[in-house]
Amino acid sequence: MNRWSKWVFYLLLFPVALGLSGWQGWQWWSWAIAPVDATETETDDRSFDIEIEDGTTARQIGETLSDEGLIRSSTAWNLWTRWQTLLDRPGGFLAGTYEISTTESMPTIANRIWEGDVKTGSLTIPEGWAIADMATYLDSEGLMTEADFLAAAQSVSPQDYPWLPNAVFSVEGANLEGFLFPDTYEVLEGMTADQLVAQMLNRFEEVGLPLYDRSRSPYSLMEWVTLASIVEKEAVVSEEREEIAAVFARRLREGIALGSDPTVEYALGIQQTPENPLTFTDIRVASPYNTYRYPGLPPGPIASPGVASLEESLNPRDTEYLYFVARYDGTHVFSQTLAEHEAAQAEIRQRIDGQ
């Protein structure tokens, strides 16, 4: 008996085994495989997370789905499973967490579990986050531990990502700051920290690297991402991004220290507020990331820049301004001279202290 004749044999035999006529059997089968909630209304559509452990048999899966009210008949489930065997279908039911709706038919549910279509979610990493911010967020969401993500971000091999600057790697491990691309990612059930880091690096390679390769930027890849990360942290209002990038580029050309507060905050691991701004002691910290104390760019990025900051930092335009100071509402006052800059600082400080 070949597989097709066996399939027909079991299909015809099944209604008889149930004590039903052929027409009754087909009626029963149509009922058995239909969604538990056949009308897709807001009231009827209920979803459940079903966890299938390794080693769970097909019969046990059917019983679980039936007990949870997600399929109408475990007997029909077992028949469907038998059909797959008779048809020599490769694979089998796969372990994982599945989100199953009561508006799905039994064959739809069975096929999803057979193909391993596990529950997914989305994860958004905003522009301007440092790796430490990402690790804290991932831990708080229960997606992975902070330690696992930080370890994964330090264990990347230069052989796997030859486009990464050599300065990223050291004997202590990789420092991927700035190169974990901020974006929305699909999160599969059971995703590891290594897999997420790989996704983020691959996304930078897909989106960020072509921008640099097509440009005639005066900066190296590391310098470009570093500058873009500072622009990202400073440019709260997108309309000011181009001007901020231009100011920093001019200061770099003229050998003037960037004097960027976010670089000091990164060095100290703090975040200033209007009530608690950086102090003179803070801006004297002996860190290579302190752009008040050391001219030029810091040794690496301070956050992950988005596309807009990357684009504005490729070939910044000329500008008449050399200074800017935050108003603490997201915008800045831009100045041409130090005297103008100091006057703007004093006015803003007076306004804040007077509130």
Coordinates of C-alpha atoms in Angstrom, one line a residue:
M1 CA 0.0 0.0 0.0
N2 CA 1.6 3.3 -1.1
R3 CA 1.3 6.5 1.0
W4 CA -1.6 7.9 -0.9
S5 CA -3.7 4.7 -0.7
K6 CA -2.9 4.6 3.0
W7 CA -4.0 8.2 3.4
V8 CA -7.4 7.4 1.7
F9 CA -7.8 4.2 3.7
Y10 CA -7.4 6.0 7.0
L11 CA -9.6 8.9 5.9
L12 CA -12.4 6.5 5.0
L13 CA -11.8 4.3 8.0
F14 CA -11.9 7.1 10.6
P15 CA -15.7 7.9 10.4
V16 CA -16.4 4.2 10.6
A17 CA -14.3 3.9 13.7
L18 CA -16.4 6.6 15.2
G19 CA -19.6 4.8 14.4
L20 CA -20.5 7.5 11.8
S21 CA -21.6 7.3 8.2
G22 CA -19.4 9.0 5.6
W23 CA -21.5 12.2 5.5
Q24 CA -21.8 12.3 9.3
G25 CA -18.0 11.8 9.5
W26 CA -17.4 14.7 7.3
Q27 CA -19.8 16.9 9.2
W28 CA -18.0 15.9 12.4
W29 CA -14.6 16.7 10.9
S30 CA -15.8 20.1 9.7
W31 CA -17.0 20.9 13.2
A32 CA -13.9 19.5 14.9
I33 CA -11.4 21.5 12.9
A34 CA -13.3 24.8 13.0
P35 CA -12.2 27.6 15.3
V36 CA -13.5 27.4 18.8
D37 CA -14.8 30.9 18.3
A38 CA -15.9 30.8 14.7
T39 CA -16.8 34.5 14.5
E40 CA -13.9 36.9 14.7
T41 CA -15.3 39.6 16.9
E42 CA -13.6 41.5 19.6
T43 CA -15.5 39.5 22.2
D44 CA -14.8 36.1 20.7
D45 CA -11.1 36.6 19.8
R46 CA -9.2 35.3 22.9
S47 CA -5.5 34.5 22.8
F48 CA -3.5 32.3 25.1
D49 CA 0.2 31.6 25.5
I50 CA 0.9 27.9 25.3
E51 CA 4.3 26.6 26.4
I52 CA 5.4 23.3 24.8
E53 CA 8.4 21.7 26.5
D54 CA 11.0 19.6 24.7
G55 CA 9.8 15.9 24.5
T56 CA 6.1 16.7 24.6
T57 CA 4.3 14.1 22.5
A58 CA 1.7 15.1 19.8
R59 CA -1.0 13.5 21.8
Q60 CA -0.1 15.5 24.9
I61 CA -0.1 18.7 22.9
G62 CA -3.6 17.9 21.6
E63 CA -4.8 17.2 25.1
T64 CA -3.4 20.5 26.4
L65 CA -5.0 22.5 23.6
S66 CA -8.3 20.8 24.2
D67 CA -8.1 21.4 27.9
E68 CA -7.4 25.1 27.3
G69 CA -10.4 25.3 25.0
L70 CA -8.3 26.1 21.9
I71 CA -9.4 23.1 19.8
R72 CA -12.7 21.3 19.8
S73 CA -11.4 17.7 19.7
S74 CA -8.1 16.0 20.7
T75 CA -9.3 13.1 18.6
A76 CA -9.3 15.2 15.5
W77 CA -5.9 16.5 16.5
N78 CA -4.5 13.0 16.7
L79 CA -6.0 12.2 13.2
W80 CA -4.4 15.4 11.7
T81 CA -1.0 14.2 13.2
R82 CA -1.5 10.8 11.7
W83 CA -2.1 12.3 8.3
Q84 CA 1.3 14.2 8.5
T85 CA 3.0 10.9 9.2
L86 CA 1.2 9.1 6.3
L87 CA 2.2 12.0 4.0
D88 CA 5.8 11.7 5.1
R89 CA 5.9 15.3 6.1
P90 CA 9.3 16.3 7.4
G91 CA 9.8 17.6 10.9
G92 CA 7.4 17.5 13.7
F93 CA 5.9 19.6 16.5
L94 CA 8.5 22.0 18.0
A95 CA 9.0 23.2 21.5
G96 CA 8.5 26.9 22.4
T97 CA 5.9 29.4 23.5
Y98 CA 3.0 29.9 21.1
E99 CA 0.4 32.6 21.1
I100 CA -2.8 30.9 20.0
S101 CA -6.2 32.5 19.3
T102 CA -9.6 30.9 19.6
T103 CA -10.4 32.2 16.1
E104 CA -7.8 29.9 14.5
S105 CA -8.7 26.6 13.0
M106 CA -7.2 23.4 14.3
P107 CA -5.1 22.8 11.2
T108 CA -3.8 26.4 11.4
I109 CA -2.7 25.9 15.0
A110 CA -1.2 22.5 14.2
N111 CA 0.8 23.9 11.3
R112 CA 2.2 26.8 13.4
I113 CA 3.4 24.5 16.1
W114 CA 4.8 22.0 13.4
E115 CA 6.7 24.8 11.8
G116 CA 8.0 26.4 15.0
D117 CA 6.2 29.7 14.5
V118 CA 6.8 30.7 18.1
K119 CA 5.6 33.9 19.8
T120 CA 7.3 37.1 18.8
G121 CA 7.4 40.6 20.2
S122 CA 9.0 43.8 19.3
L123 CA 11.8 45.7 21.0
T124 CA 12.6 49.3 20.3
I125 CA 16.1 50.7 21.1
P126 CA 15.9 54.6 20.9
E127 CA 18.5 56.8 19.4
G128 CA 21.0 58.1 21.9
W129 CA 21.1 55.1 24.3
A130 CA 24.4 53.8 25.5
I131 CA 25.0 50.1 25.9
A132 CA 24.5 50.5 29.6
D133 CA 21.0 51.9 29.0
M134 CA 20.1 49.1 26.7
A135 CA 21.3 46.5 29.2
T136 CA 19.2 48.0 32.0
Y137 CA 16.1 48.2 29.8
L138 CA 16.4 44.6 28.6
D139 CA 16.8 43.4 32.1
S140 CA 13.8 45.4 33.3
E141 CA 11.7 43.9 30.5
G142 CA 12.7 40.4 31.5
L143 CA 14.1 39.7 28.0
M144 CA 17.6 38.9 29.2
T145 CA 19.9 39.8 32.2
E146 CA 21.9 43.0 32.2
A147 CA 25.1 40.9 32.7
D148 CA 24.3 38.7 29.7
F149 CA 23.8 41.6 27.3
L150 CA 27.0 43.4 28.5
A151 CA 28.9 40.2 28.1
A152 CA 27.6 39.6 24.6
A153 CA 28.5 43.2 23.6
Q154 CA 32.1 42.5 24.7
S155 CA 32.6 39.0 23.1
V156 CA 32.2 39.9 19.4
S157 CA 35.0 38.6 17.2
P158 CA 36.7 40.8 14.6
Q159 CA 36.6 37.9 12.2
D160 CA 32.8 38.0 12.3
Y161 CA 32.6 41.8 11.7
P162 CA 35.8 42.8 9.8
W163 CA 34.2 46.2 9.0
L164 CA 34.3 47.3 12.7
P165 CA 37.3 49.6 13.5
N166 CA 40.3 47.9 15.0
A167 CA 40.0 50.3 18.0
V168 CA 36.7 48.6 19.0
F169 CA 38.7 45.5 20.0
S170 CA 41.1 45.2 22.9
V171 CA 42.6 42.4 25.1
E172 CA 39.7 43.1 27.6
G173 CA 37.0 42.5 24.9
A174 CA 35.1 44.5 22.4
N175 CA 33.6 47.9 23.0
L176 CA 30.7 48.2 20.6
E177 CA 29.4 51.6 21.9
G178 CA 27.8 53.4 19.0
F179 CA 27.7 50.4 16.7
L180 CA 24.6 48.7 18.1
F181 CA 22.1 50.3 15.8
P182 CA 19.0 51.9 17.4
D183 CA 15.9 50.4 15.8
T184 CA 12.8 48.2 16.4
Y185 CA 13.7 44.5 16.4
E186 CA 11.6 41.4 16.3
V187 CA 12.2 39.4 19.4
L188 CA 11.7 35.6 19.2
E189 CA 10.9 33.6 22.2
G190 CA 14.2 32.4 23.7
M191 CA 16.4 34.9 21.9
T192 CA 19.8 35.1 23.5
A193 CA 21.9 38.2 24.1
D194 CA 24.4 37.1 21.5
Q195 CA 21.6 36.9 18.9
L196 CA 20.3 40.3 19.7
V197 CA 23.8 41.9 19.5
A198 CA 24.3 40.2 16.2
Q199 CA 21.0 41.6 14.9
M200 CA 22.0 45.1 16.0
L201 CA 25.4 45.0 14.4
N202 CA 24.0 43.5 11.2
R203 CA 21.5 46.4 11.1
F204 CA 24.3 49.0 11.4
E205 CA 26.1 47.2 8.5
E206 CA 22.9 47.4 6.5
V207 CA 21.9 51.0 7.2
G208 CA 24.9 52.9 8.6
L209 CA 27.8 51.5 6.7
P210 CA 26.4 52.2 3.2
L211 CA 26.1 55.9 4.3
Y212 CA 29.7 56.1 5.1
D213 CA 30.9 54.1 2.1
R214 CA 29.0 56.4 -0.3
S215 CA 30.4 59.6 1.3
R216 CA 33.6 61.5 1.1
S217 CA 33.7 62.1 4.8
P218 CA 36.9 63.6 6.2
Y219 CA 36.5 61.3 9.2
S220 CA 37.4 57.7 9.8
L221 CA 34.6 55.3 10.5
M222 CA 35.3 55.5 14.3
E223 CA 35.6 59.3 14.2
W224 CA 32.3 59.6 12.2
V225 CA 30.3 57.4 14.6
T226 CA 31.9 59.2 17.6
L227 CA 31.0 62.6 16.3
A228 CA 27.5 61.4 15.4
S229 CA 27.0 60.0 18.9
I230 CA 27.8 63.4 20.4
V231 CA 25.5 65.2 18.0
E232 CA 22.7 62.7 18.9
K233 CA 23.0 63.4 22.6
E234 CA 23.1 67.2 22.1
A235 CA 20.3 67.5 19.4
V236 CA 17.1 67.1 21.3
V237 CA 15.2 69.1 18.7
S238 CA 15.8 67.7 15.2
E239 CA 15.7 71.1 13.6
E240 CA 19.0 72.0 15.4
R241 CA 20.8 68.8 14.5
E242 CA 22.5 70.2 11.4
E243 CA 23.7 73.4 13.2
I244 CA 25.1 71.4 16.1
A245 CA 27.0 69.1 13.8
A246 CA 28.4 72.2 12.0
V247 CA 29.5 73.8 15.3
F248 CA 31.4 70.7 16.4
A249 CA 33.0 70.2 13.0
R250 CA 34.2 73.8 13.0
R251 CA 35.7 73.4 16.5
L252 CA 37.4 70.2 15.4
R253 CA 38.9 72.0 12.4
E254 CA 40.1 74.9 14.5
G255 CA 41.5 72.8 17.3
I256 CA 39.0 74.1 19.9
A257 CA 37.8 71.7 22.6
L258 CA 34.3 70.5 21.9
G259 CA 33.1 71.2 25.4
S260 CA 30.2 68.8 25.2
D261 CA 28.3 68.1 28.4
P262 CA 27.2 64.6 27.3
T263 CA 30.8 63.5 27.0
V264 CA 31.4 64.4 30.6
E265 CA 28.2 62.8 31.7
Y266 CA 29.3 59.6 29.9
A267 CA 32.7 59.7 31.6
L268 CA 31.1 60.1 35.1
G269 CA 28.1 57.9 34.5
I270 CA 25.7 60.7 35.5
Q271 CA 22.9 62.8 33.9
Q272 CA 22.7 66.5 34.7
T273 CA 19.4 68.3 35.3
P274 CA 18.5 72.0 35.4
E275 CA 18.6 71.8 39.2
N276 CA 21.9 69.8 39.3
P277 CA 24.0 70.9 36.3
L278 CA 27.6 69.8 35.8
T279 CA 30.0 71.4 38.3
F280 CA 33.5 72.8 37.6
T281 CA 34.8 69.7 39.4
D282 CA 32.9 67.5 37.0
I283 CA 34.3 69.2 33.9
R284 CA 37.8 68.8 35.2
V285 CA 37.5 65.0 35.4
A286 CA 40.6 63.3 34.0
S287 CA 38.9 61.1 31.5
P288 CA 39.7 60.9 27.7
Y289 CA 36.0 61.3 27.2
N290 CA 36.0 64.7 28.8
T291 CA 35.9 67.1 25.8
Y292 CA 36.3 70.1 28.0
R293 CA 39.7 69.0 29.2
Y294 CA 41.0 67.3 26.0
P295 CA 40.6 68.8 22.5
G296 CA 39.4 66.6 19.6
L297 CA 37.1 63.7 19.7
P298 CA 36.9 61.2 22.6
P299 CA 38.3 57.7 22.0
G300 CA 35.0 56.3 20.9
P301 CA 31.2 57.0 20.7
I302 CA 29.2 57.8 23.8
A303 CA 25.8 56.4 22.5
S304 CA 24.2 54.9 19.5
P305 CA 23.4 57.6 16.9
G306 CA 20.4 57.3 14.6
V307 CA 20.3 57.8 10.9
A308 CA 19.7 61.6 11.1
S309 CA 22.8 62.2 13.3
L310 CA 24.9 59.9 11.2
E311 CA 23.9 61.8 8.0
E312 CA 24.5 65.3 9.4
S313 CA 27.9 64.2 10.8
L314 CA 29.3 62.9 7.5
N315 CA 30.1 66.2 5.9
P316 CA 29.0 69.0 8.2
R317 CA 28.5 72.4 6.5
D318 CA 30.3 75.6 7.5
T319 CA 28.8 77.8 10.2
E320 CA 29.3 81.2 11.7
Y321 CA 28.7 79.8 15.2
L322 CA 31.3 78.5 17.6
Y323 CA 29.2 78.0 20.8
F324 CA 25.8 76.8 21.9
V325 CA 24.1 76.4 25.3
A326 CA 21.0 74.5 26.3
R327 CA 17.9 76.3 27.4
Y328 CA 16.8 73.0 29.1
D329 CA 13.6 72.9 27.0
G330 CA 15.3 70.9 24.2
T331 CA 16.5 74.0 22.3
H332 CA 19.8 75.9 22.3
V333 CA 21.1 79.4 22.0
F334 CA 23.9 79.6 19.4
S335 CA 26.6 82.3 19.6
Q336 CA 29.5 83.5 17.5
T337 CA 31.7 84.8 20.3
L338 CA 32.7 83.7 23.7
A339 CA 31.2 86.9 25.2
E340 CA 27.8 86.2 23.6
H341 CA 28.0 82.6 24.8
E342 CA 28.8 83.6 28.4
A343 CA 25.9 86.1 28.4
A344 CA 23.5 83.4 27.1
Q345 CA 24.7 81.1 29.8
A346 CA 24.1 83.7 32.6
E347 CA 20.7 84.6 31.3
I348 CA 19.6 80.9 31.2
R349 CA 21.0 80.3 34.7
Q350 CA 19.3 83.3 36.1
R351 CA 16.0 82.2 34.6
I352 CA 16.3 78.7 36.1
D353 CA 17.4 80.0 39.5
G354 CA 14.5 82.4 39.6
Q355 CA 11.8 79.8 39.0

